[in-house]
mmCIF file of C-alpha atoms in Angstrom:
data_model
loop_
_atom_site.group_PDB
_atom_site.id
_atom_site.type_symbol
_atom_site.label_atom_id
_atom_site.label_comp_id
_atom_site.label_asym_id
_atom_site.label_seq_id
_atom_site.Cartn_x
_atom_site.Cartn_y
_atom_site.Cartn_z
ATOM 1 C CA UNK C 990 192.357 50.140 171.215
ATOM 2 C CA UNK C 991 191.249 53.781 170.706
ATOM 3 C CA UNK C 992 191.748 55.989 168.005
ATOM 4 C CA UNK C 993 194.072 57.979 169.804
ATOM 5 C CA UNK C 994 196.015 55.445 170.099
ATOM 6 C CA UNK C 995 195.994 54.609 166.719
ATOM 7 C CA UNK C 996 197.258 58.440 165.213
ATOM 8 C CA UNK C 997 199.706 58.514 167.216
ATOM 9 C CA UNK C 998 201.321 54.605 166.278
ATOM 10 C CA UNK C 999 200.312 55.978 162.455
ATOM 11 C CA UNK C 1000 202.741 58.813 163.262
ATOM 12 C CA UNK C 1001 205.655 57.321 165.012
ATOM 13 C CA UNK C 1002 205.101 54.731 162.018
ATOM 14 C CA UNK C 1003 205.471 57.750 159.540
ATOM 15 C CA UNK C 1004 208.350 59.405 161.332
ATOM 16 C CA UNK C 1005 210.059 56.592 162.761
ATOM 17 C CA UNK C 1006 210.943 59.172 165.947
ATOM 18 C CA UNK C 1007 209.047 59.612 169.035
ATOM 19 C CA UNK C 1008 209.790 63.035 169.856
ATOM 20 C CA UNK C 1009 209.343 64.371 166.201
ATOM 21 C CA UNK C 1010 205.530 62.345 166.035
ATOM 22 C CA UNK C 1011 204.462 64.170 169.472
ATOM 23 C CA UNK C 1012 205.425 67.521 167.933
ATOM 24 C CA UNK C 1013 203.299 66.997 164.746
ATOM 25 C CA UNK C 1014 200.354 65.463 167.142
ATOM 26 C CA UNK C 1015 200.623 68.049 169.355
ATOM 27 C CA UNK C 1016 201.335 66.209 172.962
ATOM 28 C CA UNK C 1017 204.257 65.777 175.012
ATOM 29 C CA UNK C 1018 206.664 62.610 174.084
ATOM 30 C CA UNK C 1019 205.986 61.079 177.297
ATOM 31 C CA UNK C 1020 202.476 61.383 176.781
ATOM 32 C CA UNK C 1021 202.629 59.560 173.178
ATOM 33 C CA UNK C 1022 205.069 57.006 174.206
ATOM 34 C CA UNK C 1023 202.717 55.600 177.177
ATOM 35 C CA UNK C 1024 200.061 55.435 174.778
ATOM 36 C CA UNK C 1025 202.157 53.575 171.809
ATOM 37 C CA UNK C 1026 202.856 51.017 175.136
ATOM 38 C CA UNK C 1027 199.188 51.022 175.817
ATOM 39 C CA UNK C 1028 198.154 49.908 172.767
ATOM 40 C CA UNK C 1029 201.220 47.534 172.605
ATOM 41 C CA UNK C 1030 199.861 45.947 175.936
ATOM 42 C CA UNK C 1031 196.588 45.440 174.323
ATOM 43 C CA UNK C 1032 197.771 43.464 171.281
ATOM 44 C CA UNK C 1033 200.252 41.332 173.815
ATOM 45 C CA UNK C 1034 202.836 42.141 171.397
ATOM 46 C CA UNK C 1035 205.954 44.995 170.328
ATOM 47 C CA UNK C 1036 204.240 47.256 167.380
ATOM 48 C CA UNK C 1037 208.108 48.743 167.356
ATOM 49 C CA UNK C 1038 211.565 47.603 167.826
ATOM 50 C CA UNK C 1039 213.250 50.603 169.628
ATOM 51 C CA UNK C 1040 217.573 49.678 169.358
ATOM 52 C CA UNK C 1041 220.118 52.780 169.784
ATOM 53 C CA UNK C 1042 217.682 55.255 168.420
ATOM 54 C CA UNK C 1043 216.557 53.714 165.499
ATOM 55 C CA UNK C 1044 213.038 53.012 165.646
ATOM 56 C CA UNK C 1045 211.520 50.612 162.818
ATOM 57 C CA UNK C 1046 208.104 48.417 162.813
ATOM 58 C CA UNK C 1047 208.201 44.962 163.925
ATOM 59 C CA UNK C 1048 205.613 42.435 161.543
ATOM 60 C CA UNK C 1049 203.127 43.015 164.206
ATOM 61 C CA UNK C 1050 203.085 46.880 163.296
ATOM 62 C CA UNK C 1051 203.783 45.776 159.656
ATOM 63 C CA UNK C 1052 200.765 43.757 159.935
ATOM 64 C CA UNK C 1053 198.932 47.022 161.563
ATOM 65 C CA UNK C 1054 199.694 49.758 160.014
ATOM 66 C CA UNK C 1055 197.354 49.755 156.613
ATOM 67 C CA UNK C 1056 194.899 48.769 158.717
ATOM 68 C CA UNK C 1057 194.740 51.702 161.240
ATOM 69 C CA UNK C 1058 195.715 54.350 158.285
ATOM 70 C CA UNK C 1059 191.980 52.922 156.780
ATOM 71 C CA UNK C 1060 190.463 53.454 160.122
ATOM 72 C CA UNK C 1061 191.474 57.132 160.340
ATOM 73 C CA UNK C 1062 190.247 57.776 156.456
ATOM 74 C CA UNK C 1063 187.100 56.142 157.614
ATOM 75 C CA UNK C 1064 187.180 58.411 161.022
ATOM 76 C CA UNK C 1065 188.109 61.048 159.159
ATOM 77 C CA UNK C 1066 185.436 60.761 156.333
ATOM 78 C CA UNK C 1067 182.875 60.191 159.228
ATOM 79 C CA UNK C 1068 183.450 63.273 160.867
ATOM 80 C CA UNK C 1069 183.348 65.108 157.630
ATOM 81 C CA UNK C 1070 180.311 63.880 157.390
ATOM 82 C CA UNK C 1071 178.727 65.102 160.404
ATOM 83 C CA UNK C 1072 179.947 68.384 159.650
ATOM 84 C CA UNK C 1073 178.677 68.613 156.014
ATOM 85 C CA UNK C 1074 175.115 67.169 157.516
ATOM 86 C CA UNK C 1075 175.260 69.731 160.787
ATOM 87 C CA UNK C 1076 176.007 72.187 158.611
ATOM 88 C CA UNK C 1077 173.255 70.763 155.996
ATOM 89 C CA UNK C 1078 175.772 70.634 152.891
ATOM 90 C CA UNK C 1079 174.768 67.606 152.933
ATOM 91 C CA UNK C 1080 171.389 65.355 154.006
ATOM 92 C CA UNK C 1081 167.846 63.906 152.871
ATOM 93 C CA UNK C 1082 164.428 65.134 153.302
ATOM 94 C CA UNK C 1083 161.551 62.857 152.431
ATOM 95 C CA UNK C 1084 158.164 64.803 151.941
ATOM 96 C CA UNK C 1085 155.089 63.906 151.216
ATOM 97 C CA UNK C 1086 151.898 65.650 150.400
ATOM 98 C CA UNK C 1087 148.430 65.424 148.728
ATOM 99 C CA UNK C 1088 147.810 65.663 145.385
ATOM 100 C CA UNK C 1089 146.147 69.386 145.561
ATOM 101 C CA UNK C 1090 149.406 70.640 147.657
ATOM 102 C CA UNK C 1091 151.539 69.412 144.720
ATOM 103 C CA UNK C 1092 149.588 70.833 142.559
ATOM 104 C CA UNK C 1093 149.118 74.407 144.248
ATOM 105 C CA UNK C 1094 152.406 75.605 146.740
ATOM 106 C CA UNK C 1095 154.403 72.412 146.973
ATOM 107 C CA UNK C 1096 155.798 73.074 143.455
ATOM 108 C CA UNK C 1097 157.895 76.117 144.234
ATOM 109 C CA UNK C 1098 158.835 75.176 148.122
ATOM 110 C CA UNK C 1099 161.166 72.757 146.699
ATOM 111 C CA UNK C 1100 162.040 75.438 144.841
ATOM 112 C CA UNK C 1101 163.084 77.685 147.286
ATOM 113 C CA UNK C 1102 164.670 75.009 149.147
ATOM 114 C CA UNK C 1103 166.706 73.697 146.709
ATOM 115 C CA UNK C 1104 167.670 77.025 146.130
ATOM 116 C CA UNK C 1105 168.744 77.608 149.800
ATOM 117 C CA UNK C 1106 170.276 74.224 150.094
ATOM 118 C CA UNK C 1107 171.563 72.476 146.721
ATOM 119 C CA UNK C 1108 173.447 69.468 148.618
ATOM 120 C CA UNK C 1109 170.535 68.143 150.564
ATOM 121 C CA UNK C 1110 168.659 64.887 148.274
ATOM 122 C CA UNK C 1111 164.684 65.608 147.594
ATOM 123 C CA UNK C 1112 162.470 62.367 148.143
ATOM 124 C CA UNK C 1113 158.658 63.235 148.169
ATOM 125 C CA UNK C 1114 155.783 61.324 147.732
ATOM 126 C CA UNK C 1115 152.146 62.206 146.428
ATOM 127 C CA UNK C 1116 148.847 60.091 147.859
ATOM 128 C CA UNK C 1117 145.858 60.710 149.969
ATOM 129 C CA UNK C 1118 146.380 61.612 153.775
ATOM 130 C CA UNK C 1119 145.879 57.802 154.860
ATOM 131 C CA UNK C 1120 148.842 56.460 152.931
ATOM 132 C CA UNK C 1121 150.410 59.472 154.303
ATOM 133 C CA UNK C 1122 150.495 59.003 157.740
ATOM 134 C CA UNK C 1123 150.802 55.213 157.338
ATOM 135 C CA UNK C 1124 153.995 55.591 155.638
ATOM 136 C CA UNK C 1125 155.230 58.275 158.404
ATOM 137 C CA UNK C 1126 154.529 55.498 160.750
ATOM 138 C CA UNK C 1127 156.439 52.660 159.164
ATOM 139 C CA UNK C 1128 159.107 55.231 158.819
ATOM 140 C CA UNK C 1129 159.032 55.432 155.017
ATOM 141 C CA UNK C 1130 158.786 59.550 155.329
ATOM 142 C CA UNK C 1131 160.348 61.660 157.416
ATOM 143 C CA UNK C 1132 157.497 64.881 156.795
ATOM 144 C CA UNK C 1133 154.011 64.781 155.329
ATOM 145 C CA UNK C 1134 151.101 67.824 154.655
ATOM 146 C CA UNK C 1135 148.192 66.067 155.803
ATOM 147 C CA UNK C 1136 144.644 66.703 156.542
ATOM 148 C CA UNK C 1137 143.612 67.174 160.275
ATOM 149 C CA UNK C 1138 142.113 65.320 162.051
ATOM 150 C CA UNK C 1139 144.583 62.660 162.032
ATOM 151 C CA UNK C 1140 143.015 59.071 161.263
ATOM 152 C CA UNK C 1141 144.008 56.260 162.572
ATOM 153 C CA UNK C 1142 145.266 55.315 165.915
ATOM 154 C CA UNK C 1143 148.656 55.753 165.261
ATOM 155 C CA UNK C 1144 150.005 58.102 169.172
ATOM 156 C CA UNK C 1145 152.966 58.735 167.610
ATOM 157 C CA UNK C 1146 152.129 61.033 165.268
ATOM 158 C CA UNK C 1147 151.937 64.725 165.995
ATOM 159 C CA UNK C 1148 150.790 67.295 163.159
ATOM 160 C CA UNK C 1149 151.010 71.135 163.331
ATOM 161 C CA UNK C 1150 148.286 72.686 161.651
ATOM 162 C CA UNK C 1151 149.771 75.069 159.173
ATOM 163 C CA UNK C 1152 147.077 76.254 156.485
ATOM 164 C CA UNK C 1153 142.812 76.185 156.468
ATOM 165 C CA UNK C 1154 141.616 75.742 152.764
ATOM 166 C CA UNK C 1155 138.372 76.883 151.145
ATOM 167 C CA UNK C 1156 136.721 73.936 149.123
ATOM 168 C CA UNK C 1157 134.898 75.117 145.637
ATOM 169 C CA UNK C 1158 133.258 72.984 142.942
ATOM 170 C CA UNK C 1159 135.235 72.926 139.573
ATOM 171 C CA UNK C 1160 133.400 73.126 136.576
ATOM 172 C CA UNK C 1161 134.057 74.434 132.795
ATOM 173 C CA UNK C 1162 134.823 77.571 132.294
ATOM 174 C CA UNK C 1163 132.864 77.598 129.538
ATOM 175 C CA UNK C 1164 129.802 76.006 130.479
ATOM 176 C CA UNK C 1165 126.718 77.076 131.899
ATOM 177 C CA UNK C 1166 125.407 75.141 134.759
ATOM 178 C CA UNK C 1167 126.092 76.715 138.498
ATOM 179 C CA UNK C 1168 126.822 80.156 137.350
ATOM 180 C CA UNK C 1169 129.423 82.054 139.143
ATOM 181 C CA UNK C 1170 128.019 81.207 142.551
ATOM 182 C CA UNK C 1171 128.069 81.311 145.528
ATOM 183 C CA UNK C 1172 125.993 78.465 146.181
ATOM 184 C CA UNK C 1173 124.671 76.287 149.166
ATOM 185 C CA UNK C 1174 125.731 72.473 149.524
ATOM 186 C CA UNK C 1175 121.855 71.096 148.521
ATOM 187 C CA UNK C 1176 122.235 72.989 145.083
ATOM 188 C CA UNK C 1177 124.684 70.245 144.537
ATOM 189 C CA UNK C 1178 121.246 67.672 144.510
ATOM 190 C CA UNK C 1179 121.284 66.200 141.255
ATOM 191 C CA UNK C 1180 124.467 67.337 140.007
ATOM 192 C CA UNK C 1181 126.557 64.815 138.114
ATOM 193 C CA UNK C 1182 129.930 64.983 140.083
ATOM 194 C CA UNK C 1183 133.281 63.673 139.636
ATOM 195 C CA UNK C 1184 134.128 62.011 142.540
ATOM 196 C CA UNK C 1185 138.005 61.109 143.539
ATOM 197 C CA UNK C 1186 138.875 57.213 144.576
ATOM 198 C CA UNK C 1187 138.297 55.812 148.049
ATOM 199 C CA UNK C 1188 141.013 57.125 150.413
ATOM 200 C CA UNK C 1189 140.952 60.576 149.221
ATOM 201 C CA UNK C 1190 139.531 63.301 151.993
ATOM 202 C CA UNK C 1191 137.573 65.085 149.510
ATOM 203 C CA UNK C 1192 135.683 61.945 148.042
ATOM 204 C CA UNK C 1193 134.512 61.960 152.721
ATOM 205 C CA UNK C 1194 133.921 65.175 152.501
ATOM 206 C CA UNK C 1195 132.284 65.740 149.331
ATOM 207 C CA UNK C 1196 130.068 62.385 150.547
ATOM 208 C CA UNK C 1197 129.768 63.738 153.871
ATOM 209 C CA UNK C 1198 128.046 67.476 153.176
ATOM 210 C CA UNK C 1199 125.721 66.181 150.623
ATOM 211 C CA UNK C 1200 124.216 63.662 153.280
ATOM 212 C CA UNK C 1201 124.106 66.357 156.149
ATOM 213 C CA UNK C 1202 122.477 68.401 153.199
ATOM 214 C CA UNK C 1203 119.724 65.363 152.892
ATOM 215 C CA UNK C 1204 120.159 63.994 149.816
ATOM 216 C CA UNK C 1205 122.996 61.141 148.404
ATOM 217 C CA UNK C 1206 125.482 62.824 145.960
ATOM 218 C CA UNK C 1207 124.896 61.429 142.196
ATOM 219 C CA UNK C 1208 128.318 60.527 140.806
ATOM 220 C CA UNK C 1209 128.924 60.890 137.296
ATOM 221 C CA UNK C 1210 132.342 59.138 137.028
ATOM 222 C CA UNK C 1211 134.577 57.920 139.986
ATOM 223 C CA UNK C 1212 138.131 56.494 141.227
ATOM 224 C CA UNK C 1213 140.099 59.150 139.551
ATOM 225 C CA UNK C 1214 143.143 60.950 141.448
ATOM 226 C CA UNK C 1215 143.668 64.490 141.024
ATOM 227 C CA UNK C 1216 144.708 65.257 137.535
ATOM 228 C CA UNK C 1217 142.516 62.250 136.286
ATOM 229 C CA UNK C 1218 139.609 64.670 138.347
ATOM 230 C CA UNK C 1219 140.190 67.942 137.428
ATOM 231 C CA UNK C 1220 140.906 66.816 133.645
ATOM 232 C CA UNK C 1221 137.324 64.843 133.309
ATOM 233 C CA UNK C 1222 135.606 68.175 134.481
ATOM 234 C CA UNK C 1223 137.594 69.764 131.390
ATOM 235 C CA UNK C 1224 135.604 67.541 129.513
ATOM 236 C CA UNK C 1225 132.526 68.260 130.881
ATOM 237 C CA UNK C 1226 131.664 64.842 132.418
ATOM 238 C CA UNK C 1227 130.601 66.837 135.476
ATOM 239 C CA UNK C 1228 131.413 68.583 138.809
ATOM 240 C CA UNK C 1229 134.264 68.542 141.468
ATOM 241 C CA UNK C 1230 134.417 69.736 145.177
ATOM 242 C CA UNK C 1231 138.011 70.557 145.424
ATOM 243 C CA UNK C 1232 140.494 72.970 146.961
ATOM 244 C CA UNK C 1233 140.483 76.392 144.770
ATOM 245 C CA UNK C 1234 144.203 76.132 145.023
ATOM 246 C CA UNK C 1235 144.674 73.701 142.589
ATOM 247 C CA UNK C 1236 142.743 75.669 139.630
ATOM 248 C CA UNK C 1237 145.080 78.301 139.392
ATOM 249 C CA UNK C 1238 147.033 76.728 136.604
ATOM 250 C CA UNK C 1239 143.583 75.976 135.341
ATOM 251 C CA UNK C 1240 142.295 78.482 132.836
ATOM 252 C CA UNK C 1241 139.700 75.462 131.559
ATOM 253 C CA UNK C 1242 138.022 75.380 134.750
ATOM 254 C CA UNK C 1243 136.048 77.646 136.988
ATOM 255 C CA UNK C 1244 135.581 77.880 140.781
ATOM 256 C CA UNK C 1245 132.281 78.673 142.239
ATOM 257 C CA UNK C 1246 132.403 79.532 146.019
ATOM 258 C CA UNK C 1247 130.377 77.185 148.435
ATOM 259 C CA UNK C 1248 128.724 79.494 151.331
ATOM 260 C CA UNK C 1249 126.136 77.262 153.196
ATOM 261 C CA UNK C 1250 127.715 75.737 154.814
ATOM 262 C CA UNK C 1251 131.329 77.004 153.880
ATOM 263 C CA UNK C 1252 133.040 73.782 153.681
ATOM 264 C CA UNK C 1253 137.270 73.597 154.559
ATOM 265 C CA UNK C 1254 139.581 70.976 155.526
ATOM 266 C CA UNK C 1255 143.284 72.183 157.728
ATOM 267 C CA UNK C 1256 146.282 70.889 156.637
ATOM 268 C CA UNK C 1257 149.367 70.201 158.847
ATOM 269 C CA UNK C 1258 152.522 69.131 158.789
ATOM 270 C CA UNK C 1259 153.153 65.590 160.512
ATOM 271 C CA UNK C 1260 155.947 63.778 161.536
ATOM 272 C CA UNK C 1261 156.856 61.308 164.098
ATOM 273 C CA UNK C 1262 157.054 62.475 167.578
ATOM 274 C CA UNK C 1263 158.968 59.286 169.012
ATOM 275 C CA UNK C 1264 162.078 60.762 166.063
ATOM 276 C CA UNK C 1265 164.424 63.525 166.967
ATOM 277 C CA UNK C 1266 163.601 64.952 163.553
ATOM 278 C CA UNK C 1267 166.670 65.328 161.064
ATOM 279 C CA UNK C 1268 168.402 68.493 160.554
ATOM 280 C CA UNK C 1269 167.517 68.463 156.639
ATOM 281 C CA UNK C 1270 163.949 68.217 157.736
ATOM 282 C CA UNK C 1271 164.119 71.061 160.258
ATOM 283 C CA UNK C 1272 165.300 72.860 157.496
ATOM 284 C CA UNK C 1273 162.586 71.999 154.995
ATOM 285 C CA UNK C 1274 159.539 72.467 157.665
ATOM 286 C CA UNK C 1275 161.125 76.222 158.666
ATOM 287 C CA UNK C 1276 161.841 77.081 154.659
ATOM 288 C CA UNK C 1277 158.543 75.724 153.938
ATOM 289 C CA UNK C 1278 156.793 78.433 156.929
ATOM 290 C CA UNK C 1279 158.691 81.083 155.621
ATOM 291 C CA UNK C 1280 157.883 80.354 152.097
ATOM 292 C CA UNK C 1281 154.169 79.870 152.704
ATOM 293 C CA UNK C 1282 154.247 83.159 154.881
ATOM 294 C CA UNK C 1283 156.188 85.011 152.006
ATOM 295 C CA UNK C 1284 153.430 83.956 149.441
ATOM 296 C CA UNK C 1285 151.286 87.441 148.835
ATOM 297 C CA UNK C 1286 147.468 87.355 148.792
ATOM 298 C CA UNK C 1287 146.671 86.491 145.410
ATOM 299 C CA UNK C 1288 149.309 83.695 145.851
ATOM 300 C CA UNK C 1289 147.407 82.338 148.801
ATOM 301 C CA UNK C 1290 143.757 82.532 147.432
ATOM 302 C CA UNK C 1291 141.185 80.988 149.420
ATOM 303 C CA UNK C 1292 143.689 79.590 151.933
ATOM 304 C CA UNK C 1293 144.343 81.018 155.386
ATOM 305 C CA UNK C 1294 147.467 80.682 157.365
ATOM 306 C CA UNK C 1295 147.615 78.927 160.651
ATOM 307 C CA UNK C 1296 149.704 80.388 162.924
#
């Protein structure tokens, strides 16, 4: 049974004449009758009784008929669908990113793609780039900013570096302390710091530079993500190393520059390499380039764009 087969028994069914059914479907009445026999050979019985012209439904293509006018709607609604989706009228995109590219750029890219394409759904996710890629891997996300390197073991994964962010510690704006900087990674010996929850890349690196500096970071308060973070150095409980992106909305806070060493982290898009990647997330990772690249210096700040 094909669905051929099936518009053109829906249309003798309609008609009730041969000839006039193969001139509304387009195909020669020879054509359309060997067909409506096809499909009667199939089914091993008459779908019409054919007597001096008249041509009427026997209870086999009584029995048929609502049942191949649903599959066309359904064919019919399928194909629509494709279109609206190929066409991206239609679709899903789920994104995730970390906490500081939610807080800095992320906000108006879904902007400015919801703006280009209203019908296609919005899923996104904030964490830390671990859960990140392990929820790209179990297939929970179809696109993720993440930091680079990659961790985990996961060969499946590919990630195109997009943007290279400067790192700066957050503190008051108010308060004295580091001064307006810059200032060398051992300055940081001795200095309370708020320090963001296992998992995070900037609790490793944060860790990390102090004990290349020589000395083991002193942690005022810790386990906090990155609101929790940014709004205890408000208070004054202490210090954070974070990007300088995410203290633009900030006026509480001030960023002093770190120059020795300078300290960055890249961050890239990821997705699964095995996956011919949806249309609606084509269409997110090229608005999101040409949003990022349409961002003017001041937008940017201490970020630099890959590529």
């Amino acid at each position: 049974m094909q669905i051929q087969q099936l518009t053109y028994f829906v249309a003798v069914a309609r008609t009730r004449h041969f000839t006039q059914a193969a001139e509304e479907s387009g195909v020669s009445q020879p054509s359309l009758s060997k067909q409506i026999r096809v499909l009667e050979n199939s089914l091993g019985t008459a779908l019409f009784a054919r007597e001096r012209g008249d041509v009427r439904l026997t209870p086999a293509g009584e029995a048929l008929l609502p049942h191949a006018q649903e599959i066309l709607i359904e064919v019919d609604e399928g194909l629509r669908a494709v279109r609206e989706v190929s066409g991206l009228q239609r679709g899903r995109v789920r994104v995730g990113a970390t906490p500081s590219m939610w807080e800095g750029i992320m906000a108006d890219a879904l902007v400015a793609f919801r703006s280009a394409y209203p019908g296609i759904e919005l899923e996104v996710t904030e964490g830390g780039s671990r859960l990140l890629t392990r929820d790209l891997g179990r297939g929970a996300l179809d696109l993720a900013l993440v930091i680079v390197p990659l961790r985990g073991d996961d060969p499946d994964l590919v990630a195109t570096p997009l943007l290279r962010e400067r790192l700066v510690v957050a503190g008051p704006a108010d308060g004295s302390g580091l001064g307006p900087g810059p200032i060398r990674v051992r300055d940081l010996e001795g200095v309370p710091l708020v320090m963001f929850r296992e998992g995070y890349d900037l609790r490793d690196t944060t860790t990390n530079a102090c004990l290349d500096a020589g000395f083991e970071p002193t942690m005022a308060i810790e386990g906090g993500e990155m609101n929790a973070v940014l709004r205890f150095v408000e208070a004054g409980l202490g210090y954070a190393v974070v990007p300088s992106m995410v203290l633009a909305s900030r006026p509480g806070l001030r960023a002093t520059p770190i120059a020795s060493p300078e300290l960055t982290r890249t961050i890239a898009l990821a997705h699964r390499r095995t996956l011919a990647m949806p249309l609606a997330s084509q269409a997110f990772r090229d608005q999101l380039v040409e949003h990022l690249h349409g961002l003017a210096a001041d937008q940017l700040g201490d970020v630099d764009l890959i590529g």
